[in-house]
Amino acid sequence: MSINEMDIKELRELKRKAEELQAQIDGIQDTIKAEMTDRCTDTLTGSDWKITWKAVTSHRLDTAALKKAKPELVAMFTKASTSLRFTLA
């Protein structure tokens, strides 16, 4: 299988379209969120859909603070990992 300029151009175009679609999605979501804020509600429902927009609390390790307070402990439990990254510029 060979890669040609047409493949790259098509990939670029598809990525551009995906960015446009994401911008449209974000705009519609922002409109819905504004309406929910105006209505003072965190849930909207329809005949076959339900939208929720509410705070979610998560607990994560503050690695920067841990590295500062206990760098030796961080070093003991840190492992390197390698992954492949695909970019198109």
PDB file with one MODEL, atoms N, CA, C and O in Angstrom:
MODEL        1
ATOM      1  N   MET A   1       0.844  -1.182   0.000  1.00  0.00           N
ATOM      2  CA  MET A   1       0.000   0.000   0.000  1.00  0.00           C
ATOM      3  C   MET A   1       0.884   1.238   0.000  1.00  0.00           C
ATOM      4  O   MET A   1       1.775   1.376   0.837  1.00  0.00           O
ATOM      5  N   SER A   2       0.637   2.107  -0.917  1.00  0.00           N
ATOM      6  CA  SER A   2       1.445   3.317  -0.975  1.00  0.00           C
ATOM      7  C   SER A   2       0.604   4.529  -0.564  1.00  0.00           C
ATOM      8  O   SER A   2      -0.608   4.573  -0.780  1.00  0.00           O
ATOM      9  N   ILE A   3       1.275   5.490   0.023  1.00  0.00           N
ATOM     10  CA  ILE A   3       0.627   6.728   0.440  1.00  0.00           C
ATOM     11  C   ILE A   3       0.922   7.766  -0.620  1.00  0.00           C
ATOM     12  O   ILE A   3       2.066   7.919  -1.048  1.00  0.00           O
ATOM     13  N   ASN A   4      -0.103   8.476  -1.041  1.00  0.00           N
ATOM     14  CA  ASN A   4       0.121   9.507  -2.040  1.00  0.00           C
ATOM     15  C   ASN A   4      -0.437  10.840  -1.547  1.00  0.00           C
ATOM     16  O   ASN A   4      -1.071  10.914  -0.494  1.00  0.00           O
ATOM     17  N   GLU A   5      -0.192  11.872  -2.314  1.00  0.00           N
ATOM     18  CA  GLU A   5      -0.642  13.225  -1.956  1.00  0.00           C
ATOM     19  C   GLU A   5      -2.153  13.290  -1.788  1.00  0.00           C
ATOM     20  O   GLU A   5      -2.652  14.033  -0.943  1.00  0.00           O
ATOM     21  N   MET A   6      -2.884  12.518  -2.587  1.00  0.00           N
ATOM     22  CA  MET A   6      -4.347  12.526  -2.493  1.00  0.00           C
ATOM     23  C   MET A   6      -4.804  12.043  -1.119  1.00  0.00           C
ATOM     24  O   MET A   6      -5.745  12.596  -0.550  1.00  0.00           O
ATOM     25  N   ASP A   7      -4.148  11.019  -0.586  1.00  0.00           N
ATOM     26  CA  ASP A   7      -4.494  10.524   0.752  1.00  0.00           C
ATOM     27  C   ASP A   7      -4.297  11.613   1.797  1.00  0.00           C
ATOM     28  O   ASP A   7      -5.146  11.812   2.666  1.00  0.00           O
ATOM     29  N   ILE A   8      -3.181  12.313   1.708  1.00  0.00           N
ATOM     30  CA  ILE A   8      -2.873  13.362   2.680  1.00  0.00           C
ATOM     31  C   ILE A   8      -3.866  14.513   2.548  1.00  0.00           C
ATOM     32  O   ILE A   8      -4.351  15.031   3.554  1.00  0.00           O
ATOM     33  N   LYS A   9      -4.167  14.910   1.328  1.00  0.00           N
ATOM     34  CA  LYS A   9      -5.129  15.997   1.102  1.00  0.00           C
ATOM     35  C   LYS A   9      -6.513  15.609   1.623  1.00  0.00           C
ATOM     36  O   LYS A   9      -7.203  16.423   2.237  1.00  0.00           O
ATOM     37  N   GLU A  10      -6.908  14.371   1.375  1.00  0.00           N
ATOM     38  CA  GLU A  10      -8.217  13.905   1.853  1.00  0.00           C
ATOM     39  C   GLU A  10      -8.246  13.891   3.386  1.00  0.00           C
ATOM     40  O   GLU A  10      -9.242  14.283   3.994  1.00  0.00           O
ATOM     41  N   LEU A  11      -7.168  13.444   3.995  1.00  0.00           N
ATOM     42  CA  LEU A  11      -7.090  13.431   5.455  1.00  0.00           C
ATOM     43  C   LEU A  11      -7.199  14.844   6.014  1.00  0.00           C
ATOM     44  O   LEU A  11      -7.930  15.079   6.976  1.00  0.00           O
ATOM     45  N   ARG A  12      -6.481  15.773   5.420  1.00  0.00           N
ATOM     46  CA  ARG A  12      -6.547  17.179   5.857  1.00  0.00           C
ATOM     47  C   ARG A  12      -7.968  17.726   5.742  1.00  0.00           C
ATOM     48  O   ARG A  12      -8.462  18.397   6.648  1.00  0.00           O
ATOM     49  N   GLU A  13      -8.609  17.433   4.627  1.00  0.00           N
ATOM     50  CA  GLU A  13      -9.975  17.924   4.408  1.00  0.00           C
ATOM     51  C   GLU A  13     -10.944  17.327   5.427  1.00  0.00           C
ATOM     52  O   GLU A  13     -11.800  18.031   5.962  1.00  0.00           O
ATOM     53  N   LEU A  14     -10.810  16.047   5.688  1.00  0.00           N
ATOM     54  CA  LEU A  14     -11.678  15.403   6.668  1.00  0.00           C
ATOM     55  C   LEU A  14     -11.445  15.977   8.066  1.00  0.00           C
ATOM     56  O   LEU A  14     -12.399  16.179   8.818  1.00  0.00           O
ATOM     57  N   LYS A  15     -10.199  16.236   8.415  1.00  0.00           N
ATOM     58  CA  LYS A  15      -9.897  16.842   9.719  1.00  0.00           C
ATOM     59  C   LYS A  15     -10.495  18.247   9.808  1.00  0.00           C
ATOM     60  O   LYS A  15     -11.003  18.638  10.858  1.00  0.00           O
ATOM     61  N   ARG A  16     -10.436  19.006   8.709  1.00  0.00           N
ATOM     62  CA  ARG A  16     -11.017  20.340   8.693  1.00  0.00           C
ATOM     63  C   ARG A  16     -12.529  20.271   8.900  1.00  0.00           C
ATOM     64  O   ARG A  16     -13.099  21.053   9.660  1.00  0.00           O
ATOM     65  N   LYS A  17     -13.167  19.322   8.212  1.00  0.00           N
ATOM     66  CA  LYS A  17     -14.609  19.138   8.369  1.00  0.00           C
ATOM     67  C   LYS A  17     -14.954  18.724   9.799  1.00  0.00           C
ATOM     68  O   LYS A  17     -15.948  19.185  10.361  1.00  0.00           O
ATOM     69  N   ALA A  18     -14.134  17.858  10.382  1.00  0.00           N
ATOM     70  CA  ALA A  18     -14.368  17.420  11.760  1.00  0.00           C
ATOM     71  C   ALA A  18     -14.282  18.605  12.715  1.00  0.00           C
ATOM     72  O   ALA A  18     -15.073  18.704  13.653  1.00  0.00           O
ATOM     73  N   GLU A  19     -13.328  19.504  12.483  1.00  0.00           N
ATOM     74  CA  GLU A  19     -13.204  20.693  13.320  1.00  0.00           C
ATOM     75  C   GLU A  19     -14.424  21.594  13.166  1.00  0.00           C
ATOM     76  O   GLU A  19     -14.907  22.161  14.146  1.00  0.00           O
ATOM     77  N   GLU A  20     -14.927  21.728  11.935  1.00  0.00           N
ATOM     78  CA  GLU A  20     -16.135  22.519  11.697  1.00  0.00           C
ATOM     79  C   GLU A  20     -17.330  21.917  12.425  1.00  0.00           C
ATOM     80  O   GLU A  20     -18.099  22.624  13.075  1.00  0.00           O
ATOM     81  N   LEU A  21     -17.473  20.603  12.306  1.00  0.00           N
ATOM     82  CA  LEU A  21     -18.573  19.920  12.992  1.00  0.00           C
ATOM     83  C   LEU A  21     -18.458  20.082  14.499  1.00  0.00           C
ATOM     84  O   LEU A  21     -19.460  20.308  15.177  1.00  0.00           O
ATOM     85  N   GLN A  22     -17.242  19.968  15.031  1.00  0.00           N
ATOM     86  CA  GLN A  22     -17.056  20.121  16.472  1.00  0.00           C
ATOM     87  C   GLN A  22     -17.429  21.536  16.909  1.00  0.00           C
ATOM     88  O   GLN A  22     -18.011  21.719  17.978  1.00  0.00           O
ATOM     89  N   ALA A  23     -17.103  22.526  16.098  1.00  0.00           N
ATOM     90  CA  ALA A  23     -17.473  23.904  16.426  1.00  0.00           C
ATOM     91  C   ALA A  23     -18.995  24.061  16.439  1.00  0.00           C
ATOM     92  O   ALA A  23     -19.539  24.748  17.304  1.00  0.00           O
ATOM     93  N   GLN A  24     -19.681  23.429  15.487  1.00  0.00           N
ATOM     94  CA  GLN A  24     -21.142  23.481  15.464  1.00  0.00           C
ATOM     95  C   GLN A  24     -21.734  22.778  16.687  1.00  0.00           C
ATOM     96  O   GLN A  24     -22.669  23.279  17.312  1.00  0.00           O
ATOM     97  N   ILE A  25     -21.181  21.620  17.016  1.00  0.00           N
ATOM     98  CA  ILE A  25     -21.634  20.873  18.197  1.00  0.00           C
ATOM     99  C   ILE A  25     -21.462  21.725  19.448  1.00  0.00           C
ATOM    100  O   ILE A  25     -22.374  21.838  20.267  1.00  0.00           O
ATOM    101  N   ASP A  26     -20.277  22.325  19.586  1.00  0.00           N
ATOM    102  CA  ASP A  26     -20.007  23.163  20.763  1.00  0.00           C
ATOM    103  C   ASP A  26     -20.984  24.329  20.842  1.00  0.00           C
ATOM    104  O   ASP A  26     -21.448  24.665  21.931  1.00  0.00           O
ATOM    105  N   GLY A  27     -21.306  24.955  19.708  1.00  0.00           N
ATOM    106  CA  GLY A  27     -22.234  26.070  19.686  1.00  0.00           C
ATOM    107  C   GLY A  27     -23.631  25.671  20.143  1.00  0.00           C
ATOM    108  O   GLY A  27     -24.257  26.372  20.938  1.00  0.00           O
ATOM    109  N   ILE A  28     -24.113  24.543  19.637  1.00  0.00           N
ATOM    110  CA  ILE A  28     -25.439  24.055  20.020  1.00  0.00           C
ATOM    111  C   ILE A  28     -25.452  23.689  21.505  1.00  0.00           C
ATOM    112  O   ILE A  28     -26.407  24.003  22.215  1.00  0.00           O
ATOM    113  N   GLN A  29     -24.392  23.027  21.973  1.00  0.00           N
ATOM    114  CA  GLN A  29     -24.320  22.681  23.392  1.00  0.00           C
ATOM    115  C   GLN A  29     -24.318  23.931  24.260  1.00  0.00           C
ATOM    116  O   GLN A  29     -24.975  23.958  25.301  1.00  0.00           O
ATOM    117  N   ASP A  30     -23.595  24.962  23.852  1.00  0.00           N
ATOM    118  CA  ASP A  30     -23.569  26.211  24.618  1.00  0.00           C
ATOM    119  C   ASP A  30     -24.954  26.845  24.679  1.00  0.00           C
ATOM    120  O   ASP A  30     -25.347  27.382  25.715  1.00  0.00           O
ATOM    121  N   THR A  31     -25.699  26.784  23.571  1.00  0.00           N
ATOM    122  CA  THR A  31     -27.061  27.313  23.545  1.00  0.00           C
ATOM    123  C   THR A  31     -27.956  26.547  24.527  1.00  0.00           C
ATOM    124  O   THR A  31     -28.731  27.144  25.274  1.00  0.00           O
ATOM    125  N   ILE A  32     -27.837  25.238  24.510  1.00  0.00           N
ATOM    126  CA  ILE A  32     -28.635  24.397  25.416  1.00  0.00           C
ATOM    127  C   ILE A  32     -28.250  24.679  26.868  1.00  0.00           C
ATOM    128  O   ILE A  32     -29.123  24.792  27.728  1.00  0.00           O
ATOM    129  N   LYS A  33     -26.961  24.794  27.143  1.00  0.00           N
ATOM    130  CA  LYS A  33     -26.507  25.083  28.511  1.00  0.00           C
ATOM    131  C   LYS A  33     -27.041  26.433  28.986  1.00  0.00           C
ATOM    132  O   LYS A  33     -27.440  26.574  30.142  1.00  0.00           O
ATOM    133  N   ALA A  34     -27.047  27.412  28.103  1.00  0.00           N
ATOM    134  CA  ALA A  34     -27.573  28.735  28.472  1.00  0.00           C
ATOM    135  C   ALA A  34     -29.059  28.635  28.804  1.00  0.00           C
ATOM    136  O   ALA A  34     -29.519  29.239  29.773  1.00  0.00           O
ATOM    137  N   GLU A  35     -29.798  27.892  28.021  1.00  0.00           N
ATOM    138  CA  GLU A  35     -31.220  27.692  28.291  1.00  0.00           C
ATOM    139  C   GLU A  35     -31.435  26.985  29.623  1.00  0.00           C
ATOM    140  O   GLU A  35     -32.328  27.342  30.391  1.00  0.00           O
ATOM    141  N   MET A  36     -30.612  25.984  29.887  1.00  0.00           N
ATOM    142  CA  MET A  36     -30.731  25.258  31.156  1.00  0.00           C
ATOM    143  C   MET A  36     -30.414  26.179  32.327  1.00  0.00           C
ATOM    144  O   MET A  36     -31.057  26.106  33.374  1.00  0.00           O
ATOM    145  N   THR A  37     -29.427  27.038  32.147  1.00  0.00           N
ATOM    146  CA  THR A  37     -29.087  28.005  33.195  1.00  0.00           C
ATOM    147  C   THR A  37     -30.254  28.963  33.421  1.00  0.00           C
ATOM    148  O   THR A  37     -30.617  29.251  34.561  1.00  0.00           O
ATOM    149  N   ASP A  38     -30.834  29.452  32.333  1.00  0.00           N
ATOM    150  CA  ASP A  38     -31.987  30.357  32.442  1.00  0.00           C
ATOM    151  C   ASP A  38     -33.158  29.696  33.159  1.00  0.00           C
ATOM    152  O   ASP A  38     -33.877  30.343  33.920  1.00  0.00           O
ATOM    153  N   ARG A  39     -33.342  28.413  32.911  1.00  0.00           N
ATOM    154  CA  ARG A  39     -34.446  27.670  33.533  1.00  0.00           C
ATOM    155  C   ARG A  39     -34.099  27.160  34.937  1.00  0.00           C
ATOM    156  O   ARG A  39     -34.957  26.614  35.631  1.00  0.00           O
ATOM    157  N   CYS A  40     -32.848  27.338  35.347  1.00  0.00           N
ATOM    158  CA  CYS A  40     -32.378  26.834  36.656  1.00  0.00           C
ATOM    159  C   CYS A  40     -32.616  25.330  36.782  1.00  0.00           C
ATOM    160  O   CYS A  40     -33.132  24.853  37.793  1.00  0.00           O
ATOM    161  N   THR A  41     -32.234  24.599  35.748  1.00  0.00           N
ATOM    162  CA  THR A  41     -32.406  23.152  35.769  1.00  0.00           C
ATOM    163  C   THR A  41     -31.120  22.476  35.311  1.00  0.00           C
ATOM    164  O   THR A  41     -30.332  23.053  34.562  1.00  0.00           O
ATOM    165  N   ASP A  42     -30.922  21.250  35.769  1.00  0.00           N
ATOM    166  CA  ASP A  42     -29.761  20.487  35.322  1.00  0.00           C
ATOM    167  C   ASP A  42     -30.156  19.307  34.443  1.00  0.00           C
ATOM    168  O   ASP A  42     -29.309  18.508  34.043  1.00  0.00           O
ATOM    169  N   THR A  43     -31.475  19.201  34.139  1.00  0.00           N
ATOM    170  CA  THR A  43     -31.961  18.098  33.315  1.00  0.00           C
ATOM    171  C   THR A  43     -33.058  18.578  32.381  1.00  0.00           C
ATOM    172  O   THR A  43     -33.968  19.299  32.790  1.00  0.00           O
ATOM    173  N   LEU A  44     -32.963  18.175  31.140  1.00  0.00           N
ATOM    174  CA  LEU A  44     -34.025  18.394  30.158  1.00  0.00           C
ATOM    175  C   LEU A  44     -34.359  17.035  29.561  1.00  0.00           C
ATOM    176  O   LEU A  44     -33.467  16.223  29.317  1.00  0.00           O
ATOM    177  N   THR A  45     -35.643  16.787  29.326  1.00  0.00           N
ATOM    178  CA  THR A  45     -36.033  15.505  28.734  1.00  0.00           C
ATOM    179  C   THR A  45     -37.006  15.737  27.589  1.00  0.00           C
ATOM    180  O   THR A  45     -37.754  16.715  27.565  1.00  0.00           O
ATOM    181  N   GLY A  46     -36.972  14.824  26.660  1.00  0.00           N
ATOM    182  CA  GLY A  46     -37.887  14.835  25.530  1.00  0.00           C
ATOM    183  C   GLY A  46     -38.465  13.453  25.368  1.00  0.00           C
ATOM    184  O   GLY A  46     -38.350  12.615  26.262  1.00  0.00           O
ATOM    185  N   SER A  47     -39.085  13.210  24.235  1.00  0.00           N
ATOM    186  CA  SER A  47     -39.734  11.913  24.023  1.00  0.00           C
ATOM    187  C   SER A  47     -38.720  10.768  23.936  1.00  0.00           C
ATOM    188  O   SER A  47     -38.989   9.663  24.407  1.00  0.00           O
ATOM    189  N   ASP A  48     -37.567  11.029  23.340  1.00  0.00           N
ATOM    190  CA  ASP A  48     -36.564   9.960  23.211  1.00  0.00           C
ATOM    191  C   ASP A  48     -35.162  10.440  23.550  1.00  0.00           C
ATOM    192  O   ASP A  48     -34.181   9.883  23.056  1.00  0.00           O
ATOM    193  N   TRP A  49     -35.054  11.477  24.394  1.00  0.00           N
ATOM    194  CA  TRP A  49     -33.734  11.998  24.764  1.00  0.00           C
ATOM    195  C   TRP A  49     -33.775  12.597  26.158  1.00  0.00           C
ATOM    196  O   TRP A  49     -34.833  12.966  26.669  1.00  0.00           O
ATOM    197  N   LYS A  50     -32.612  12.682  26.751  1.00  0.00           N
ATOM    198  CA  LYS A  50     -32.454  13.296  28.065  1.00  0.00           C
ATOM    199  C   LYS A  50     -31.079  13.964  28.094  1.00  0.00           C
ATOM    200  O   LYS A  50     -30.074  13.353  27.732  1.00  0.00           O
ATOM    201  N   ILE A  51     -31.049  15.216  28.525  1.00  0.00           N
ATOM    202  CA  ILE A  51     -29.797  15.954  28.634  1.00  0.00           C
ATOM    203  C   ILE A  51     -29.605  16.317  30.098  1.00  0.00           C
ATOM    204  O   ILE A  51     -30.518  16.831  30.744  1.00  0.00           O
ATOM    205  N   THR A  52     -28.422  16.048  30.613  1.00  0.00           N
ATOM    206  CA  THR A  52     -28.079  16.495  31.959  1.00  0.00           C
ATOM    207  C   THR A  52     -26.824  17.340  31.870  1.00  0.00           C
ATOM    208  O   THR A  52     -25.930  17.081  31.064  1.00  0.00           O
ATOM    209  N   TRP A  53     -26.779  18.344  32.706  1.00  0.00           N
ATOM    210  CA  TRP A  53     -25.608  19.215  32.800  1.00  0.00           C
ATOM    211  C   TRP A  53     -25.469  19.595  34.259  1.00  0.00           C
ATOM    212  O   TRP A  53     -26.129  20.508  34.754  1.00  0.00           O
ATOM    213  N   LYS A  54     -24.594  18.871  34.929  1.00  0.00           N
ATOM    214  CA  LYS A  54     -24.434  19.095  36.358  1.00  0.00           C
ATOM    215  C   LYS A  54     -22.991  18.891  36.767  1.00  0.00           C
ATOM    216  O   LYS A  54     -22.194  18.284  36.052  1.00  0.00           O
ATOM    217  N   ALA A  55     -22.686  19.409  37.925  1.00  0.00           N
ATOM    218  CA  ALA A  55     -21.322  19.306  38.446  1.00  0.00           C
ATOM    219  C   ALA A  55     -20.990  17.856  38.790  1.00  0.00           C
ATOM    220  O   ALA A  55     -21.818  17.114  39.318  1.00  0.00           O
ATOM    221  N   VAL A  56     -19.778  17.486  38.482  1.00  0.00           N
ATOM    222  CA  VAL A  56     -19.267  16.164  38.823  1.00  0.00           C
ATOM    223  C   VAL A  56     -17.959  16.377  39.564  1.00  0.00           C
ATOM    224  O   VAL A  56     -17.072  17.080  39.080  1.00  0.00           O
ATOM    225  N   THR A  57     -17.839  15.776  40.726  1.00  0.00           N
ATOM    226  CA  THR A  57     -16.620  15.908  41.507  1.00  0.00           C
ATOM    227  C   THR A  57     -15.765  14.668  41.308  1.00  0.00           C
ATOM    228  O   THR A  57     -16.240  13.540  41.439  1.00  0.00           O
ATOM    229  N   SER A  58     -14.502  14.892  40.989  1.00  0.00           N
ATOM    230  CA  SER A  58     -13.575  13.768  40.866  1.00  0.00           C
ATOM    231  C   SER A  58     -12.375  14.045  41.756  1.00  0.00           C
ATOM    232  O   SER A  58     -12.040  15.196  42.035  1.00  0.00           O
ATOM    233  N   HIS A  59     -11.748  12.993  42.187  1.00  0.00           N
ATOM    234  CA  HIS A  59     -10.584  13.109  43.051  1.00  0.00           C
ATOM    235  C   HIS A  59      -9.382  12.553  42.310  1.00  0.00           C
ATOM    236  O   HIS A  59      -9.353  11.385  41.921  1.00  0.00           O
ATOM    237  N   ARG A  60      -8.400  13.405  42.127  1.00  0.00           N
ATOM    238  CA  ARG A  60      -7.196  13.007  41.395  1.00  0.00           C
ATOM    239  C   ARG A  60      -5.968  13.341  42.223  1.00  0.00           C
ATOM    240  O   ARG A  60      -5.967  14.263  43.039  1.00  0.00           O
ATOM    241  N   LEU A  61      -4.965  12.591  41.995  1.00  0.00           N
ATOM    242  CA  LEU A  61      -3.714  12.814  42.692  1.00  0.00           C
ATOM    243  C   LEU A  61      -3.031  14.062  42.152  1.00  0.00           C
ATOM    244  O   LEU A  61      -2.847  14.198  40.943  1.00  0.00           O
ATOM    245  N   ASP A  62      -2.661  14.956  43.027  1.00  0.00           N
ATOM    246  CA  ASP A  62      -1.949  16.178  42.646  1.00  0.00           C
ATOM    247  C   ASP A  62      -0.470  15.817  42.526  1.00  0.00           C
ATOM    248  O   ASP A  62       0.286  15.918  43.492  1.00  0.00           O
ATOM    249  N   THR A  63      -0.072  15.397  41.332  1.00  0.00           N
ATOM    250  CA  THR A  63       1.297  14.910  41.146  1.00  0.00           C
ATOM    251  C   THR A  63       2.329  16.019  41.329  1.00  0.00           C
ATOM    252  O   THR A  63       3.434  15.755  41.804  1.00  0.00           O
ATOM    253  N   ALA A  64       1.992  17.245  40.964  1.00  0.00           N
ATOM    254  CA  ALA A  64       2.947  18.346  41.145  1.00  0.00           C
ATOM    255  C   ALA A  64       3.247  18.559  42.623  1.00  0.00           C
ATOM    256  O   ALA A  64       4.402  18.732  43.012  1.00  0.00           O
ATOM    257  N   ALA A  65       2.194  18.544  43.448  1.00  0.00           N
ATOM    258  CA  ALA A  65       2.393  18.727  44.887  1.00  0.00           C
ATOM    259  C   ALA A  65       3.146  17.532  45.475  1.00  0.00           C
ATOM    260  O   ALA A  65       4.015  17.702  46.331  1.00  0.00           O
ATOM    261  N   LEU A  66       2.817  16.338  45.020  1.00  0.00           N
ATOM    262  CA  LEU A  66       3.505  15.143  45.512  1.00  0.00           C
ATOM    263  C   LEU A  66       4.984  15.167  45.139  1.00  0.00           C
ATOM    264  O   LEU A  66       5.837  14.832  45.961  1.00  0.00           O
ATOM    265  N   LYS A  67       5.291  15.559  43.906  1.00  0.00           N
ATOM    266  CA  LYS A  67       6.690  15.651  43.476  1.00  0.00           C
ATOM    267  C   LYS A  67       7.454  16.653  44.318  1.00  0.00           C
ATOM    268  O   LYS A  67       8.628  16.448  44.629  1.00  0.00           O
ATOM    269  N   LYS A  68       6.792  17.732  44.687  1.00  0.00           N
ATOM    270  CA  LYS A  68       7.437  18.753  45.501  1.00  0.00           C
ATOM    271  C   LYS A  68       7.649  18.276  46.938  1.00  0.00           C
ATOM    272  O   LYS A  68       8.703  18.518  47.527  1.00  0.00           O
ATOM    273  N   ALA A  69       6.648  17.600  47.497  1.00  0.00           N
ATOM    274  CA  ALA A  69       6.715  17.165  48.891  1.00  0.00           C
ATOM    275  C   ALA A  69       7.523  15.884  49.072  1.00  0.00           C
ATOM    276  O   ALA A  69       8.270  15.763  50.042  1.00  0.00           O
ATOM    277  N   LYS A  70       7.390  14.947  48.176  1.00  0.00           N
ATOM    278  CA  LYS A  70       8.035  13.633  48.320  1.00  0.00           C
ATOM    279  C   LYS A  70       8.622  13.157  47.000  1.00  0.00           C
ATOM    280  O   LYS A  70       8.146  12.171  46.437  1.00  0.00           O
ATOM    281  N   PRO A  71       9.647  13.838  46.495  1.00  0.00           N
ATOM    282  CA  PRO A  71      10.197  13.447  45.187  1.00  0.00           C
ATOM    283  C   PRO A  71      10.750  12.020  45.167  1.00  0.00           C
ATOM    284  O   PRO A  71      10.694  11.352  44.135  1.00  0.00           O
ATOM    285  N   GLU A  72      11.280  11.553  46.290  1.00  0.00           N
ATOM    286  CA  GLU A  72      11.823  10.187  46.334  1.00  0.00           C
ATOM    287  C   GLU A  72      10.706   9.152  46.191  1.00  0.00           C
ATOM    288  O   GLU A  72      10.906   8.112  45.564  1.00  0.00           O
ATOM    289  N   LEU A  73       9.551   9.424  46.760  1.00  0.00           N
ATOM    290  CA  LEU A  73       8.421   8.518  46.642  1.00  0.00           C
ATOM    291  C   LEU A  73       7.925   8.479  45.201  1.00  0.00           C
ATOM    292  O   LEU A  73       7.613   7.410  44.678  1.00  0.00           O
ATOM    293  N   VAL A  74       7.853   9.635  44.566  1.00  0.00           N
ATOM    294  CA  VAL A  74       7.429   9.710  43.167  1.00  0.00           C
ATOM    295  C   VAL A  74       8.395   8.913  42.293  1.00  0.00           C
ATOM    296  O   VAL A  74       7.971   8.177  41.402  1.00  0.00           O
ATOM    297  N   ALA A  75       9.688   9.061  42.550  1.00  0.00           N
ATOM    298  CA  ALA A  75      10.686   8.343  41.762  1.00  0.00           C
ATOM    299  C   ALA A  75      10.535   6.829  41.916  1.00  0.00           C
ATOM    300  O   ALA A  75      10.741   6.080  40.961  1.00  0.00           O
ATOM    301  N   MET A  76      10.177   6.387  43.109  1.00  0.00           N
ATOM    302  CA  MET A  76      10.008   4.943  43.356  1.00  0.00           C
ATOM    303  C   MET A  76       8.846   4.360  42.548  1.00  0.00           C
ATOM    304  O   MET A  76       8.897   3.197  42.145  1.00  0.00           O
ATOM    305  N   PHE A  77       7.816   5.146  42.312  1.00  0.00           N
ATOM    306  CA  PHE A  77       6.605   4.634  41.689  1.00  0.00           C
ATOM    307  C   PHE A  77       6.345   5.189  40.287  1.00  0.00           C
ATOM    308  O   PHE A  77       5.236   5.071  39.766  1.00  0.00           O
ATOM    309  N   THR A  78       7.351   5.785  39.688  1.00  0.00           N
ATOM    310  CA  THR A  78       7.215   6.311  38.344  1.00  0.00           C
ATOM    311  C   THR A  78       7.788   5.318  37.343  1.00  0.00           C
ATOM    312  O   THR A  78       8.875   4.774  37.532  1.00  0.00           O
ATOM    313  N   LYS A  79       7.029   5.097  36.276  1.00  0.00           N
ATOM    314  CA  LYS A  79       7.540   4.231  35.216  1.00  0.00           C
ATOM    315  C   LYS A  79       7.340   4.938  33.884  1.00  0.00           C
ATOM    316  O   LYS A  79       6.391   5.701  33.701  1.00  0.00           O
ATOM    317  N   ALA A  80       8.234   4.675  32.981  1.00  0.00           N
ATOM    318  CA  ALA A  80       8.156   5.283  31.656  1.00  0.00           C
ATOM    319  C   ALA A  80       7.271   4.426  30.766  1.00  0.00           C
ATOM    320  O   ALA A  80       7.248   3.201  30.880  1.00  0.00           O
ATOM    321  N   SER A  81       6.553   5.082  29.889  1.00  0.00           N
ATOM    322  CA  SER A  81       5.771   4.352  28.899  1.00  0.00           C
ATOM    323  C   SER A  81       5.997   5.016  27.544  1.00  0.00           C
ATOM    324  O   SER A  81       6.250   6.218  27.458  1.00  0.00           O
ATOM    325  N   THR A  82       5.903   4.232  26.521  1.00  0.00           N
ATOM    326  CA  THR A  82       6.116   4.730  25.166  1.00  0.00           C
ATOM    327  C   THR A  82       4.841   4.491  24.364  1.00  0.00           C
ATOM    328  O   THR A  82       4.217   3.435  24.459  1.00  0.00           O
ATOM    329  N   SER A  83       4.475   5.482  23.583  1.00  0.00           N
ATOM    330  CA  SER A  83       3.312   5.336  22.712  1.00  0.00           C
ATOM    331  C   SER A  83       3.628   5.986  21.373  1.00  0.00           C
ATOM    332  O   SER A  83       4.588   6.745  21.241  1.00  0.00           O
ATOM    333  N   LEU A  84       2.813   5.677  20.402  1.00  0.00           N
ATOM    334  CA  LEU A  84       2.970   6.250  19.071  1.00  0.00           C
ATOM    335  C   LEU A  84       2.017   7.420  18.941  1.00  0.00           C
ATOM    336  O   LEU A  84       0.854   7.317  19.331  1.00  0.00           O
ATOM    337  N   ARG A  85       2.490   8.530  18.398  1.00  0.00           N
ATOM    338  CA  ARG A  85       1.647   9.707  18.191  1.00  0.00           C
ATOM    339  C   ARG A  85       1.630  10.039  16.709  1.00  0.00           C
ATOM    340  O   ARG A  85       2.674  10.184  16.074  1.00  0.00           O
ATOM    341  N   PHE A  86       0.422  10.156  16.172  1.00  0.00           N
ATOM    342  CA  PHE A  86       0.245  10.478  14.760  1.00  0.00           C
ATOM    343  C   PHE A  86      -0.162  11.935  14.669  1.00  0.00           C
ATOM    344  O   PHE A  86      -1.153  12.340  15.276  1.00  0.00           O
ATOM    345  N   THR A  87       0.592  12.732  13.916  1.00  0.00           N
ATOM    346  CA  THR A  87       0.258  14.142  13.732  1.00  0.00           C
ATOM    347  C   THR A  87       0.304  14.489  12.256  1.00  0.00           C
ATOM    348  O   THR A  87       1.069  13.914  11.481  1.00  0.00           O
ATOM    349  N   LEU A  88      -0.525  15.431  11.895  1.00  0.00           N
ATOM    350  CA  LEU A  88      -0.538  15.947  10.536  1.00  0.00           C
ATOM    351  C   LEU A  88      -0.460  17.461  10.645  1.00  0.00           C
ATOM    352  O   LEU A  88      -1.325  18.088  11.257  1.00  0.00           O
ATOM    353  N   ALA A  89       0.563  18.045  10.060  1.00  0.00           N
ATOM    354  CA  ALA A  89       0.740  19.505  10.132  1.00  0.00           C
ATOM    355  C   ALA A  89       0.676  20.084   8.740  1.00  0.00           C
ATOM    356  O   ALA A  89       0.800  21.297   8.570  1.00  0.00           O
TER     357      ALA A  89
ENDMDL
END
